[in-house]
Coordinates of C-alpha atoms in Angstrom, one line a residue:
X1 CA 0.0 0.1 0.2
X2 CA 1.4 3.2 -0.7
X3 CA -0.1 6.7 1.2
X4 CA 0.2 9.7 -1.0
X5 CA 0.1 13.7 0.4
X6 CA 1.3 16.5 -2.2
X7 CA 4.1 18.5 -0.5
X8 CA 4.9 22.2 -1.7
X9 CA 8.4 23.2 -1.7
X10 CA 10.7 26.0 -3.3
X11 CA 9.4 27.4 -6.3
X12 CA 5.6 26.4 -5.9
X13 CA 6.0 23.1 -7.3
X14 CA 4.7 20.2 -5.6
X15 CA 6.1 16.8 -5.4
X16 CA 4.8 13.3 -4.8
X17 CA 5.9 12.2 -1.3
X18 CA 4.9 8.6 -0.3
X19 CA 5.2 6.4 2.7
X20 CA 5.4 2.8 2.3
X21 CA 3.1 0.2 4.3
X22 CA 5.8 -2.6 4.6
X23 CA 2.8 -4.9 6.4
X24 CA 0.2 -5.0 9.1
X25 CA -0.6 -1.3 8.5
X26 CA 3.6 -0.6 9.3
X27 CA 5.2 2.5 8.1
X28 CA 8.2 2.7 7.0
X29 CA 9.1 5.7 8.4
X30 CA 12.7 5.5 7.7
X31 CA 12.6 4.4 4.4
X32 CA 14.6 1.3 4.7
X33 CA 12.3 -1.2 3.0
X34 CA 11.6 1.7 0.1
X35 CA 15.4 1.8 -0.4
X36 CA 15.4 -1.9 -1.5
X37 CA 12.9 -0.9 -4.0
X38 CA 13.8 2.5 -5.2
X39 CA 17.5 2.8 -5.3
X40 CA 20.6 0.6 -5.7
X41 CA 22.0 -1.4 -2.7
X42 CA 25.0 -3.1 -2.2
X43 CA 24.4 -6.9 -1.3
X44 CA 26.8 -7.2 1.4
X45 CA 27.8 -10.5 2.7
X46 CA 30.4 -12.1 5.0
X47 CA 32.1 -15.1 4.6
X48 CA 33.4 -15.9 8.0
X49 CA 33.3 -19.7 8.9
X50 CA 31.9 -19.3 12.2
X51 CA 28.5 -19.2 13.6
X52 CA 25.3 -18.8 11.9
X53 CA 27.3 -18.7 8.8
X54 CA 28.9 -22.0 9.1
X55 CA 25.9 -23.5 9.8
X56 CA 24.6 -22.3 6.6
X57 CA 27.7 -23.3 4.2
X58 CA 27.0 -26.7 2.7
X59 CA 30.7 -27.3 2.5
X60 CA 31.6 -27.1 6.1
X61 CA 28.1 -27.5 8.0
X62 CA 28.4 -30.6 10.1
X63 CA 24.5 -30.2 11.8
X64 CA 24.2 -31.7 15.0
X65 CA 27.7 -33.5 14.7
X66 CA 29.8 -30.6 16.1
X67 CA 31.5 -31.2 19.0
X68 CA 31.4 -29.4 22.5
X69 CA 35.0 -27.6 21.8
X70 CA 34.0 -27.0 18.1
X71 CA 30.7 -25.5 19.4
X72 CA 32.8 -23.2 21.9
X73 CA 35.4 -22.5 18.9
X74 CA 33.2 -21.2 16.1
X75 CA 30.7 -19.4 18.4
X76 CA 27.7 -21.9 18.1
X77 CA 26.4 -22.0 21.2
X78 CA 23.2 -21.4 21.2
X79 CA 22.7 -21.8 17.6
X80 CA 22.1 -25.9 17.7
X81 CA 20.2 -27.9 20.2
X82 CA 22.6 -29.2 23.2
X83 CA 22.2 -33.0 21.6
X84 CA 26.0 -34.0 19.7
X85 CA 25.3 -36.7 16.9
X86 CA 27.6 -38.6 15.1
X87 CA 27.4 -38.8 11.1
X88 CA 26.9 -42.3 11.2
X89 CA 23.3 -41.5 13.2
X90 CA 22.6 -38.5 11.3
X91 CA 22.7 -40.8 7.7
X92 CA 20.5 -43.5 9.4
X93 CA 18.1 -40.6 10.4
X94 CA 18.0 -39.6 6.8
X95 CA 18.1 -42.9 4.8
X96 CA 14.4 -43.3 7.4
X97 CA 13.4 -40.3 6.2
X98 CA 13.9 -40.8 2.3
X99 CA 12.6 -44.0 2.2
X100 CA 9.4 -42.9 3.8
X101 CA 9.0 -40.8 0.4
X102 CA 6.6 -43.0 -2.4
X103 CA 7.8 -41.1 -5.3
X104 CA 11.3 -41.4 -6.6
X105 CA 10.9 -37.9 -7.8
X106 CA 10.3 -36.7 -4.0
X107 CA 13.6 -38.5 -2.8
X108 CA 15.4 -37.0 -5.4
X109 CA 14.5 -33.8 -4.4
X110 CA 14.9 -34.7 -0.4
X111 CA 19.0 -35.7 -1.4
X112 CA 19.4 -32.4 -3.5
X113 CA 18.3 -30.4 -0.3
X114 CA 20.3 -32.5 1.6
X115 CA 23.1 -31.5 -0.8
X116 CA 22.4 -27.9 -0.4
X117 CA 22.7 -28.0 3.3
X118 CA 25.5 -30.4 4.1
X119 CA 27.8 -31.7 1.5
X120 CA 29.6 -34.7 3.2
X121 CA 26.7 -35.9 4.5
X122 CA 25.3 -36.0 1.3
X123 CA 28.1 -37.9 -0.5
X124 CA 28.7 -40.3 2.8
X125 CA 24.9 -41.8 2.0
X126 CA 25.4 -41.8 -1.2
X127 CA 28.9 -44.1 -0.8
X128 CA 27.1 -46.1 1.9
X129 CA 24.3 -46.6 0.3
X130 CA 25.3 -46.6 -3.8
X131 CA 23.0 -49.1 -5.3
X132 CA 19.9 -47.8 -3.4
X133 CA 20.4 -44.3 -4.2
X134 CA 22.0 -44.2 -7.4
X135 CA 18.6 -45.0 -9.8
X136 CA 17.7 -41.6 -7.5
X137 CA 20.6 -39.6 -8.6
X138 CA 21.0 -40.8 -11.7
X139 CA 18.9 -42.7 -14.4
X140 CA 16.1 -43.0 -14.5
X141 CA 15.0 -40.4 -12.0
X142 CA 17.3 -37.9 -12.8
X143 CA 15.5 -37.9 -16.8
X144 CA 12.2 -36.9 -14.7
X145 CA 14.1 -34.4 -12.7
X146 CA 15.5 -32.9 -15.7
X147 CA 11.9 -32.8 -17.6
X148 CA 10.6 -31.0 -14.3
X149 CA 13.8 -29.2 -13.4
X150 CA 11.6 -25.5 -13.8
X151 CA 9.2 -26.7 -11.6
X152 CA 11.4 -28.2 -9.1
X153 CA 14.2 -25.6 -9.5
X154 CA 15.3 -23.9 -5.8
X155 CA 18.8 -22.5 -6.2
X156 CA 21.5 -23.0 -8.7
X157 CA 23.9 -25.6 -8.1
X158 CA 25.7 -25.3 -11.5
X159 CA 26.8 -23.0 -14.2
X160 CA 24.4 -21.3 -17.0
X161 CA 26.1 -19.9 -20.2
X162 CA 23.9 -18.3 -22.6
X163 CA 24.0 -16.7 -26.1
X164 CA 23.6 -13.5 -23.8
X165 CA 26.7 -14.3 -22.0
X166 CA 28.8 -14.7 -25.7
X167 CA 31.9 -12.4 -25.7
X168 CA 32.0 -12.5 -21.7
X169 CA 32.5 -16.6 -21.2
X170 CA 36.0 -16.2 -19.1
X171 CA 34.3 -13.6 -17.0
X172 CA 31.1 -16.0 -16.4
X173 CA 33.9 -18.8 -15.2
X174 CA 35.7 -16.4 -12.8
X175 CA 31.9 -16.1 -10.8
X176 CA 32.1 -19.8 -10.5
X177 CA 33.8 -19.9 -6.5
X178 CA 36.1 -22.7 -6.8
X179 CA 39.6 -21.9 -8.5
X180 CA 40.9 -25.1 -9.1
X181 CA 39.0 -27.0 -11.6
X182 CA 40.0 -30.4 -13.0
X183 CA 37.0 -31.9 -14.8
X184 CA 34.2 -30.1 -16.3
X185 CA 31.1 -31.8 -17.4
X186 CA 29.1 -29.5 -19.9
X187 CA 26.2 -30.6 -22.4
X188 CA 23.5 -28.5 -24.4
X189 CA 20.7 -30.0 -23.5
X190 CA 19.6 -31.2 -26.6
X191 CA 19.5 -34.6 -26.2
X192 CA 19.1 -35.8 -22.5
X193 CA 19.0 -39.7 -21.8
X194 CA 16.1 -40.9 -24.5
X195 CA 14.2 -37.9 -23.9
X196 CA 15.4 -36.0 -26.2
X197 CA 15.6 -31.5 -26.0
X198 CA 15.2 -30.5 -22.5
X199 CA 16.9 -27.1 -23.3
X200 CA 18.2 -25.5 -19.8
X201 CA 17.3 -28.2 -17.6
X202 CA 19.8 -30.0 -16.7
X203 CA 23.6 -29.6 -14.8
X204 CA 26.3 -29.3 -14.2
X205 CA 27.2 -26.4 -16.9
X206 CA 24.8 -25.7 -19.4
X207 CA 25.5 -24.2 -22.9
X208 CA 22.0 -22.5 -23.4
X209 CA 21.5 -21.8 -27.3
X210 CA 17.4 -21.9 -26.5
X211 CA 15.4 -24.9 -27.1
X212 CA 13.4 -26.3 -30.2
X213 CA 11.0 -28.0 -27.3
X214 CA 7.7 -26.2 -27.8
X215 CA 6.3 -27.0 -24.8
X216 CA 9.1 -26.1 -22.6
X217 CA 9.0 -22.9 -24.6
X218 CA 5.2 -22.0 -23.4
X219 CA 6.1 -23.8 -19.6
X220 CA 5.5 -20.2 -17.6
X221 CA 8.8 -22.0 -15.0
X222 CA 10.8 -22.9 -17.9
X223 CA 14.1 -21.4 -16.8
X224 CA 16.3 -21.1 -19.9
X225 CA 16.2 -18.9 -22.8
X226 CA 13.1 -18.6 -25.0
X227 CA 14.0 -19.0 -28.2
X228 CA 14.5 -21.7 -30.8
X229 CA 18.1 -23.0 -30.9
X230 CA 20.9 -21.3 -32.1
X231 CA 22.9 -23.7 -35.3
X232 CA 25.7 -23.0 -37.2
X233 CA 27.9 -20.5 -36.9
X234 CA 26.5 -18.6 -33.9
X235 CA 26.5 -22.1 -32.0
X236 CA 30.0 -23.1 -33.1
X237 CA 31.4 -19.5 -31.9
X238 CA 29.9 -20.0 -28.8
X239 CA 31.1 -23.1 -28.0
X240 CA 34.6 -22.1 -29.5
X241 CA 34.8 -19.1 -27.1
X242 CA 33.9 -21.9 -24.1
X243 CA 36.6 -24.4 -25.0
X244 CA 38.9 -21.2 -25.2
X245 CA 38.1 -19.6 -21.9
X246 CA 37.9 -22.9 -20.1
X247 CA 41.8 -23.4 -21.2
X248 CA 42.3 -19.8 -20.0
X249 CA 41.2 -19.8 -16.7
X250 CA 42.0 -23.6 -15.9
X251 CA 44.9 -24.4 -17.9
X252 CA 45.8 -27.2 -20.3
X253 CA 44.9 -30.3 -18.5
X254 CA 41.3 -29.5 -17.1
X255 CA 39.5 -32.6 -18.4
X256 CA 36.2 -31.9 -20.5
X257 CA 33.4 -34.2 -20.4
X258 CA 30.7 -33.7 -23.2
X259 CA 27.4 -35.2 -22.2
X260 CA 24.2 -35.3 -23.8
X261 CA 25.0 -33.3 -27.1
X262 CA 22.8 -34.3 -30.2
X263 CA 24.2 -36.3 -33.1
X264 CA 25.0 -33.9 -35.1
X265 CA 27.0 -31.8 -32.6
X266 CA 28.5 -34.4 -30.9
X267 CA 30.8 -36.0 -33.6
X268 CA 31.9 -32.7 -34.9
X269 CA 32.8 -31.4 -31.0
X270 CA 34.8 -34.4 -30.1
X271 CA 36.5 -34.6 -33.4
X272 CA 37.2 -30.9 -33.4
X273 CA 38.6 -30.3 -29.7
X274 CA 40.4 -34.0 -29.1
X275 CA 43.5 -32.8 -30.7
X276 CA 43.6 -29.5 -28.7
X277 CA 42.2 -30.2 -25.3
X278 CA 41.7 -33.2 -22.8
X279 CA 38.1 -34.1 -23.9
X280 CA 36.0 -37.2 -23.8
X281 CA 32.1 -37.5 -24.9
X282 CA 30.2 -39.8 -22.3
X283 CA 27.4 -40.8 -25.0
X284 CA 30.0 -42.1 -27.3
X285 CA 33.2 -42.9 -25.5
X286 CA 31.6 -43.9 -22.4
X287 CA 29.0 -45.5 -23.1
X288 CA 31.1 -47.8 -26.0
X289 CA 33.4 -48.7 -22.9
X290 CA 30.9 -49.9 -20.5
X291 CA 29.3 -51.8 -23.1
X292 CA 32.3 -53.6 -24.4
X293 CA 33.9 -54.2 -21.0
X294 CA 30.4 -56.0 -20.5
X295 CA 31.3 -57.9 -24.1
X296 CA 34.3 -58.8 -23.1
X297 CA 33.1 -60.3 -19.9
X298 CA 29.9 -62.3 -21.3
X299 CA 32.7 -64.0 -23.7
X300 CA 33.7 -66.1 -20.3
X301 CA 30.5 -67.6 -21.1
X302 CA 30.1 -67.7 -24.6
X303 CA 33.8 -68.7 -25.3
X304 CA 36.0 -68.0 -27.8
X305 CA 37.2 -64.3 -28.6
X306 CA 35.5 -61.1 -29.9
X307 CA 36.6 -61.8 -33.7
X308 CA 34.5 -65.6 -33.3
X309 CA 31.2 -63.2 -32.7
X310 CA 29.2 -61.3 -35.0
X311 CA 27.3 -58.1 -33.5
X312 CA 23.8 -56.3 -34.5
X313 CA 23.0 -52.9 -33.1
X314 CA 19.8 -51.4 -33.5
X315 CA 20.2 -48.0 -33.4
X316 CA 23.0 -45.8 -35.3
X317 CA 23.7 -42.6 -33.6
X318 CA 26.6 -41.3 -30.8
X319 CA 25.8 -44.1 -28.4
X320 CA 25.6 -46.9 -31.4
X321 CA 28.5 -46.4 -33.9
X322 CA 30.7 -45.5 -30.6
X323 CA 30.2 -48.6 -29.3
X324 CA 30.6 -50.5 -32.6
X325 CA 34.1 -48.3 -33.1
X326 CA 35.4 -49.5 -29.7
X327 CA 34.6 -53.1 -30.0
X328 CA 36.3 -53.0 -33.5
X329 CA 39.2 -51.6 -32.0
X330 CA 39.4 -53.9 -29.5
X331 CA 39.0 -56.8 -31.9
X332 CA 41.8 -55.3 -34.2
X333 CA 43.9 -55.0 -31.4
X334 CA 43.4 -58.9 -30.1
X335 CA 43.5 -60.5 -33.7
X336 CA 46.1 -58.0 -35.4
X337 CA 44.3 -57.2 -38.0
X338 CA 43.0 -53.5 -39.6
X339 CA 40.5 -52.0 -37.7
X340 CA 38.5 -51.9 -41.5
X341 CA 38.6 -55.7 -41.5
X342 CA 37.0 -56.1 -37.7
X343 CA 34.3 -53.6 -38.9
X344 CA 32.9 -56.1 -41.1
X345 CA 32.0 -58.1 -37.8
X346 CA 29.6 -55.9 -36.9
X347 CA 26.0 -54.6 -38.3
X348 CA 24.0 -51.6 -38.0
X349 CA 20.3 -50.7 -38.3
X350 CA 18.9 -47.7 -38.2
X351 CA 15.2 -46.0 -38.8
X352 CA 15.6 -46.8 -42.5
X353 CA 17.1 -50.3 -42.3
X354 CA 20.1 -52.2 -42.3
X355 CA 22.9 -49.8 -43.1
X356 CA 24.5 -51.4 -46.5
X357 CA 26.7 -50.2 -49.3
X358 CA 23.6 -49.2 -51.3
X359 CA 22.4 -46.8 -49.0
X360 CA 26.4 -45.0 -48.5
X361 CA 25.5 -42.0 -50.6
X362 CA 22.7 -40.7 -48.4
X363 CA 23.9 -41.7 -45.2
X364 CA 25.4 -39.2 -42.2
X365 CA 29.7 -39.4 -42.1
X366 CA 29.7 -41.5 -38.9
X367 CA 27.4 -43.9 -40.5
X368 CA 29.5 -44.8 -43.9
X369 CA 32.2 -46.6 -42.1
X370 CA 29.3 -49.3 -41.2
X371 CA 27.9 -49.8 -44.4
X372 CA 28.5 -53.2 -45.7
X373 CA 27.7 -55.3 -48.9
X374 CA 24.3 -57.0 -48.4
X375 CA 20.6 -56.6 -49.9
X376 CA 18.7 -54.0 -48.5
X377 CA 16.8 -55.2 -45.2
X378 CA 14.0 -52.8 -43.6
X379 CA 13.6 -54.2 -39.9
X380 CA 15.3 -55.8 -37.1
X381 CA 14.0 -59.2 -36.8
X382 CA 14.7 -59.8 -40.9
X383 CA 18.2 -58.5 -40.1
X384 CA 18.7 -60.9 -37.4
X385 CA 17.4 -63.9 -39.5
X386 CA 20.0 -62.9 -42.2
X387 CA 22.9 -61.6 -40.3
X388 CA 22.5 -64.1 -37.2
X389 CA 24.1 -62.0 -34.9
X390 CA 25.5 -63.6 -31.4
X391 CA 24.9 -60.1 -29.9
X392 CA 22.1 -57.8 -30.0
X393 CA 22.8 -54.5 -29.0
X394 CA 19.8 -51.8 -28.9
X395 CA 20.8 -48.1 -28.7
X396 CA 17.4 -46.7 -30.5
X397 CA 16.2 -44.8 -27.5
X398 CA 13.0 -46.3 -28.4
X399 CA 11.0 -48.6 -25.9
X400 CA 10.1 -52.2 -26.7
X401 CA 11.5 -52.6 -30.0
X402 CA 13.4 -55.8 -29.0
X403 CA 9.8 -57.9 -29.3
X404 CA 8.9 -61.3 -28.5
X405 CA 10.2 -62.4 -32.0
X406 CA 13.2 -60.4 -31.9
X407 CA 14.2 -62.3 -28.6
X408 CA 13.0 -65.7 -29.8
X409 CA 14.6 -65.1 -33.2
X410 CA 18.2 -64.9 -31.1
X411 CA 17.4 -67.7 -28.9
X412 CA 16.8 -70.1 -32.0
X413 CA 20.2 -68.9 -33.6
X414 CA 22.3 -68.7 -30.3
X415 CA 22.5 -70.9 -27.4
X416 CA 23.5 -68.2 -25.2
X417 CA 21.8 -65.0 -26.8
X418 CA 23.9 -61.9 -25.0
X419 CA 21.1 -58.9 -25.1
X420 CA 22.2 -55.5 -24.1
X421 CA 18.9 -53.1 -24.1
X422 CA 20.7 -50.1 -23.1
X423 CA 18.3 -47.2 -24.2
X424 CA 17.5 -44.8 -21.2
X425 CA 15.4 -44.2 -19.1
X426 CA 13.4 -47.3 -18.5
X427 CA 10.6 -46.5 -20.3
X428 CA 13.1 -46.2 -23.5
X429 CA 14.2 -49.6 -23.0
X430 CA 13.9 -52.0 -25.9
X431 CA 13.0 -54.6 -23.5
X432 CA 12.5 -55.1 -20.2
X433 CA 14.8 -58.0 -18.0
X434 CA 11.6 -60.0 -17.3
X435 CA 10.8 -60.0 -21.4
X436 CA 14.4 -60.9 -22.2
X437 CA 14.7 -64.1 -19.7
X438 CA 11.0 -65.0 -20.5
X439 CA 11.2 -65.2 -24.0
X440 CA 14.5 -66.8 -24.3
X441 CA 13.5 -69.2 -22.2
X442 CA 16.1 -68.7 -19.6
X443 CA 19.1 -68.8 -22.1
X444 CA 20.0 -64.9 -22.4
X445 CA 22.7 -63.3 -20.7
X446 CA 21.1 -59.8 -20.5
X447 CA 22.1 -56.1 -19.4
X448 CA 20.2 -52.8 -19.8
X449 CA 21.1 -49.2 -19.5
X450 CA 18.4 -48.8 -16.6
X451 CA 18.3 -50.6 -13.5
X452 CA 16.1 -53.9 -13.4
X453 CA 15.4 -55.9 -10.4
X454 CA 16.6 -59.4 -9.9
X455 CA 14.1 -62.2 -10.6
X456 CA 12.8 -65.8 -10.7
X457 CA 12.2 -67.7 -13.8
X458 CA 11.9 -71.5 -13.8
X459 CA 13.2 -71.7 -9.9
X460 CA 16.4 -69.9 -11.2
X461 CA 17.2 -66.0 -10.0
X462 CA 18.3 -64.3 -12.8
X463 CA 20.1 -60.5 -11.8
X464 CA 20.5 -58.7 -14.7
X465 CA 23.0 -56.2 -15.5
X466 CA 23.2 -52.6 -15.5
X467 CA 25.4 -51.1 -18.1
X468 CA 25.9 -47.7 -16.4
X469 CA 28.1 -45.2 -17.4
X470 CA 28.8 -44.7 -14.0
X471 CA 31.5 -47.6 -14.0
X472 CA 33.5 -46.0 -16.1
X473 CA 33.5 -41.8 -16.3
X474 CA 34.5 -41.7 -12.4
X475 CA 37.4 -44.1 -13.0
X476 CA 38.1 -42.4 -16.4
X477 CA 38.4 -39.1 -15.0
X478 CA 40.3 -39.9 -11.8
X479 CA 43.0 -42.1 -14.0
X480 CA 43.3 -38.9 -16.7
X481 CA 43.8 -36.6 -13.5
X482 CA 46.2 -38.6 -11.3
X483 CA 48.4 -39.0 -14.5
X484 CA 47.8 -35.4 -16.2
X485 CA 47.0 -36.4 -19.3
X486 CA 46.9 -33.8 -21.8
X487 CA 44.8 -35.6 -24.3
X488 CA 42.2 -38.7 -24.3
X489 CA 43.4 -41.4 -27.4
X490 CA 41.4 -44.3 -27.7
X491 CA 44.0 -46.6 -26.1
X492 CA 42.9 -44.8 -23.0
X493 CA 39.1 -45.8 -23.4
X494 CA 40.4 -49.3 -24.3
X495 CA 42.2 -49.4 -21.3
X496 CA 39.3 -48.2 -18.9
X497 CA 37.2 -51.1 -20.6
X498 CA 39.5 -53.6 -19.6
X499 CA 40.1 -52.4 -16.5
X500 CA 36.2 -52.9 -15.6
X501 CA 36.3 -56.2 -17.6
X502 CA 39.2 -57.4 -15.1
X503 CA 36.8 -56.7 -12.0
X504 CA 34.2 -59.4 -12.7
X505 CA 34.9 -62.3 -10.9
X506 CA 34.7 -66.3 -11.8
X507 CA 31.9 -66.2 -9.0
X508 CA 30.1 -63.5 -10.8
X509 CA 30.0 -65.2 -14.3
X510 CA 28.5 -68.4 -12.8
X511 CA 25.7 -65.9 -11.6
X512 CA 25.3 -64.1 -15.2
X513 CA 26.4 -61.3 -14.5
X514 CA 29.0 -59.4 -16.8
X515 CA 29.3 -56.5 -14.6
X516 CA 30.8 -56.6 -11.1
X517 CA 28.3 -55.3 -8.4
X518 CA 27.7 -51.8 -7.9
X519 CA 28.4 -51.7 -4.5
X520 CA 32.5 -52.2 -4.9
X521 CA 32.0 -48.8 -7.1
X522 CA 34.7 -47.1 -5.6
X523 CA 37.4 -50.1 -5.6
X524 CA 36.2 -50.6 -9.5
X525 CA 37.0 -47.1 -10.0
X526 CA 40.5 -47.3 -8.3
X527 CA 41.1 -50.1 -10.5
X528 CA 39.9 -48.3 -13.8
X529 CA 42.0 -45.3 -12.9
X530 CA 45.1 -47.3 -12.5
X531 CA 44.7 -48.6 -15.9
X532 CA 43.7 -45.4 -17.3
X533 CA 46.7 -43.8 -16.0
X534 CA 49.1 -46.5 -16.7
X535 CA 47.8 -46.3 -20.5
X536 CA 48.7 -42.5 -19.9
X537 CA 52.1 -42.8 -19.2
X538 CA 53.1 -46.0 -21.3
X539 CA 51.7 -43.5 -24.4
X540 CA 53.7 -40.6 -23.4
X541 CA 50.4 -38.4 -22.3
X542 CA 50.9 -38.0 -18.9
X543 CA 52.4 -35.0 -17.4
X544 CA 52.4 -35.8 -13.5
X545 CA 56.1 -37.1 -12.7
X546 CA 57.3 -39.0 -11.3
X547 CA 54.9 -42.5 -12.3
X548 CA 53.8 -43.6 -8.6
X549 CA 55.0 -47.1 -8.0
X550 CA 51.4 -48.3 -6.8
X551 CA 48.8 -46.7 -8.9
X552 CA 46.0 -48.5 -7.4
X553 CA 46.9 -47.4 -3.8
X554 CA 47.5 -44.0 -5.4
X555 CA 44.1 -43.7 -7.1
X556 CA 43.0 -44.7 -3.6
X557 CA 44.6 -41.8 -2.1
X558 CA 43.4 -39.2 -4.5
X559 CA 39.8 -39.9 -3.9
X560 CA 37.4 -37.7 -1.9
X561 CA 36.2 -39.0 1.6
X562 CA 33.2 -37.5 2.8
X563 CA 33.7 -38.1 6.6
X564 CA 33.6 -35.3 8.6
X565 CA 36.6 -33.2 9.3
X566 CA 37.6 -32.0 12.8
X567 CA 37.9 -28.0 13.0
X568 CA 40.3 -25.9 15.0

């Protein structure tokens, strides 16, 4: 409410004198609240790690776990209840609370709120309960979170770089509070999981060039640029400015992980920057490494070498062609024959059918290496009957495309068919675990991109594998950091895949598993990191000298610990 009176001033002029009503009919006589409305003010903040500000700093806050001495030393008396809790007890209480939520998105939001107030407790909870929590903070729930991010947005946790920041990206990066950056995950949000263009609604570094998603453009809660996606030179210029700014701000060795870029940009960006920056694309190379590891593990049951088997893919985008290329490279390495020869063991089906030589003139450049001599085939089922693959891999992003006829055809050709339904989230999976095991009459070795629960068939328990990129990128990133790698060559991706496959025990194989239990992910990641670092040293790409004697031990010593620290 505003109350107005006319006040006569010198010269006979009149001005409008206002008094602000700040609520409850209380007048703002001194103009303090009006100052925030009518004039610029300075947003002062005091960053002293003590007292009230300490309890509001998620990096250092321990809640009720502050000791008596810490409460005295850091002016916390009276700001906390008198009880003192251990981190373990805090974790127990939080797990009870999280498990009470019925919807996965509610659990996701509860965990994000925890991260915003107590980082170490958040990561401790994840580390100790990784198999239960991973489907919440990662696929499939994170897909729903990205779709609804504008509605559940509370406070920013990443960096948003849009077309508005063109010409100022160096300054934008300096706004981030940390100065020592070793890994950056960046996306333009155009191809999130199998969900398509989600614009600005994903993290941690988002390059916002607009969105072609009409639903988001009409959404009043959408947090990104409300315009169609920039393309061509405008897009390239912004990405190039970002890549140069990263190197200028953080140095030559900062690792850049491209995530969820659409096909037409993903391949071009990887090819453009892999010779000037340490970069890798998780959808092309990370997925490829984890799938190759699963295939190598499956050979322990199937027998033979990679070159003894035939592969058929449904989906020829960045994931499908990336997986195919890494399998071909590993096959070439094992058989000591040119990769052009090993590619002939690998066939791909896209939306127009089997990729064959007669289609070569109309194919995108990344599909052309997979065009082999064969008559055209329009559908997957007939491709299976003609090619007779041992291993069927789905990366189509289209759910329920591995039909009963498809699985039964694979089972009639193979004693032990390998079925990998990799598309995320669960709704986009080419088939479910239950369908794979039931339609194959329990013969299949199955793995998927999103998690499926163990199930019983004919009195036998089957535990589906999850070809989860989270097996690869933490260990890959750690290995590149501890070695100071200046580039990411294909041999390094092969080393990561071999490191993961090496963690699959004979006991796992006997249970039908082609991946190790995810509860051991920190130990798995340490071994992958050691393999990656060793390959970087062998290739002369490592800058961190001297080389540690025990790379596994060194990798473990470099890992983050979420246990509370004691304060002086």
